[in-house]
Coordinates of C-alpha atoms in Angstrom, one line a residue:
X1 CA 229.6 65.2 12.9
X2 CA 228.0 61.8 12.9
X3 CA 229.8 58.7 11.5
X4 CA 230.7 55.1 12.3
X5 CA 233.7 53.8 14.4
X6 CA 234.0 50.0 13.9
X7 CA 230.3 49.7 13.0
X8 CA 229.2 51.8 16.0
X9 CA 227.3 55.0 15.2
X10 CA 228.8 58.0 17.0
X11 CA 227.8 61.7 17.2
X12 CA 230.1 64.6 18.1
X13 CA 228.4 66.6 20.9
X14 CA 228.9 69.1 23.7
X15 CA 227.3 68.5 27.1
X16 CA 226.1 71.5 29.2
X17 CA 225.1 72.2 32.7
X18 CA 223.1 75.3 32.1
X19 CA 222.4 76.0 35.8
X20 CA 226.1 76.3 36.6
X21 CA 227.3 77.4 33.2
X22 CA 229.6 74.5 32.7
X23 CA 230.2 72.6 29.5
X24 CA 232.1 69.5 28.5
X25 CA 234.5 69.5 26.8
X26 CA 235.4 73.1 27.4
X27 CA 236.5 73.4 23.8
X28 CA 235.6 71.3 20.8
X29 CA 233.3 68.2 20.9
X30 CA 233.3 64.8 22.5
X31 CA 232.1 61.5 20.9
X32 CA 228.9 59.9 22.1
X33 CA 227.5 56.5 21.1
X34 CA 223.9 56.2 19.8
X35 CA 222.3 53.2 21.5
X36 CA 218.5 52.9 20.9
X37 CA 218.5 49.9 23.2
X38 CA 219.0 52.4 26.1
X39 CA 215.7 54.1 26.5
X40 CA 217.0 57.0 28.6
X41 CA 218.3 60.4 27.4
X42 CA 222.0 60.2 28.2
X43 CA 224.3 58.2 30.3
X44 CA 227.8 59.5 31.2
X45 CA 230.9 58.2 32.9
X46 CA 231.1 59.4 36.5
X47 CA 234.1 61.6 35.8
X48 CA 232.3 63.5 33.0
X49 CA 229.2 63.8 35.2
X50 CA 231.4 65.4 37.9
X51 CA 233.3 67.6 35.5
X52 CA 229.9 69.1 34.4
X53 CA 229.2 69.6 38.1
X54 CA 225.9 67.8 37.7
X55 CA 226.6 66.0 41.0
X56 CA 226.2 69.4 42.7
X57 CA 222.6 69.6 41.7
X58 CA 219.5 67.9 43.2
X59 CA 219.8 64.2 42.0
X60 CA 217.2 61.6 41.3
X61 CA 217.8 57.9 41.6
X62 CA 216.6 55.4 38.9
X63 CA 216.9 51.7 38.3
X64 CA 217.9 50.5 34.9
X65 CA 217.5 47.0 33.5
X66 CA 220.6 46.0 31.5
X67 CA 220.5 43.8 28.4
X68 CA 221.7 40.9 30.4
X69 CA 218.9 41.3 32.9
X70 CA 221.0 42.9 35.7
X71 CA 219.5 45.9 37.5
X72 CA 221.7 48.8 38.1
X73 CA 221.1 52.1 40.0
X74 CA 221.9 55.4 38.4
X75 CA 221.7 59.0 39.6
X76 CA 221.0 62.0 37.5
X77 CA 219.6 65.4 36.9
X78 CA 218.7 67.6 33.9
X79 CA 221.2 69.0 31.5
X80 CA 221.6 69.9 27.8
X81 CA 223.2 68.2 24.8
X82 CA 224.3 70.3 21.9
X83 CA 224.9 69.0 18.4
X84 CA 227.1 71.7 16.8
X85 CA 226.9 70.2 13.2
X86 CA 223.1 70.7 13.3
X87 CA 223.1 73.9 15.4
X88 CA 220.6 72.0 17.6
X89 CA 220.3 71.2 21.3
X90 CA 218.0 69.2 23.5
X91 CA 217.4 69.1 27.3
X92 CA 216.9 65.9 29.2
X93 CA 217.7 63.6 32.1
X94 CA 221.4 62.9 32.2
X95 CA 222.5 60.1 34.4
X96 CA 225.6 58.2 35.5
X97 CA 226.3 54.8 37.2
X98 CA 229.4 52.9 38.3
X99 CA 231.2 51.2 35.5
X100 CA 229.9 53.4 32.6
X101 CA 232.9 54.1 30.4
X102 CA 231.4 56.0 27.4
X103 CA 228.8 58.7 26.7
X104 CA 225.7 57.0 25.5
X105 CA 222.7 58.7 23.9
X106 CA 219.4 56.7 24.1
X107 CA 215.9 56.6 22.7
X108 CA 214.7 59.6 24.7
X109 CA 217.4 61.7 23.1
X110 CA 216.7 60.3 19.6
X111 CA 212.9 61.2 19.6
X112 CA 213.5 64.6 17.9
X113 CA 215.9 63.5 15.3
X114 CA 215.9 61.4 12.1
X115 CA 218.8 59.0 11.7
X116 CA 220.0 57.3 8.6
X117 CA 222.3 54.4 9.2
X118 CA 223.6 52.9 6.0
X119 CA 226.0 50.1 6.8
X120 CA 226.5 49.3 3.1
X121 CA 227.9 52.7 2.4
X122 CA 229.3 53.2 5.9
X123 CA 227.2 56.3 6.3
X124 CA 225.5 57.7 9.4
X125 CA 223.5 60.9 9.2
X126 CA 221.4 62.8 11.7
X127 CA 218.7 65.4 10.9
X128 CA 216.4 67.5 13.1
X129 CA 212.7 66.5 12.7

């Protein structure tokens, strides 16, 4: 499902490492925040990244410019995001960095979806393009 929590758009997802057949969470879904200011695909807390065993794959390093101008370094590899409510999935570069405390989906993830954010009606909807 997709909805607002305190004016923040969230999407229930499942994360997968298809190479090692690991998913997070093992059952059910986890909340992710939609942040179109983040241009990447997905950013995870380090503990979730490790639970998916993504740290056991070949990792690439990237530099990210934060909204305050700080530059941070991330590491990542490719994985899958499943949106059960849409019966849809998308592969992309999933990364992590120190201090990340929530699952963030960015602009690269959003490209294949249509979002309706209606703050007046407190309604957030997601559709496959």
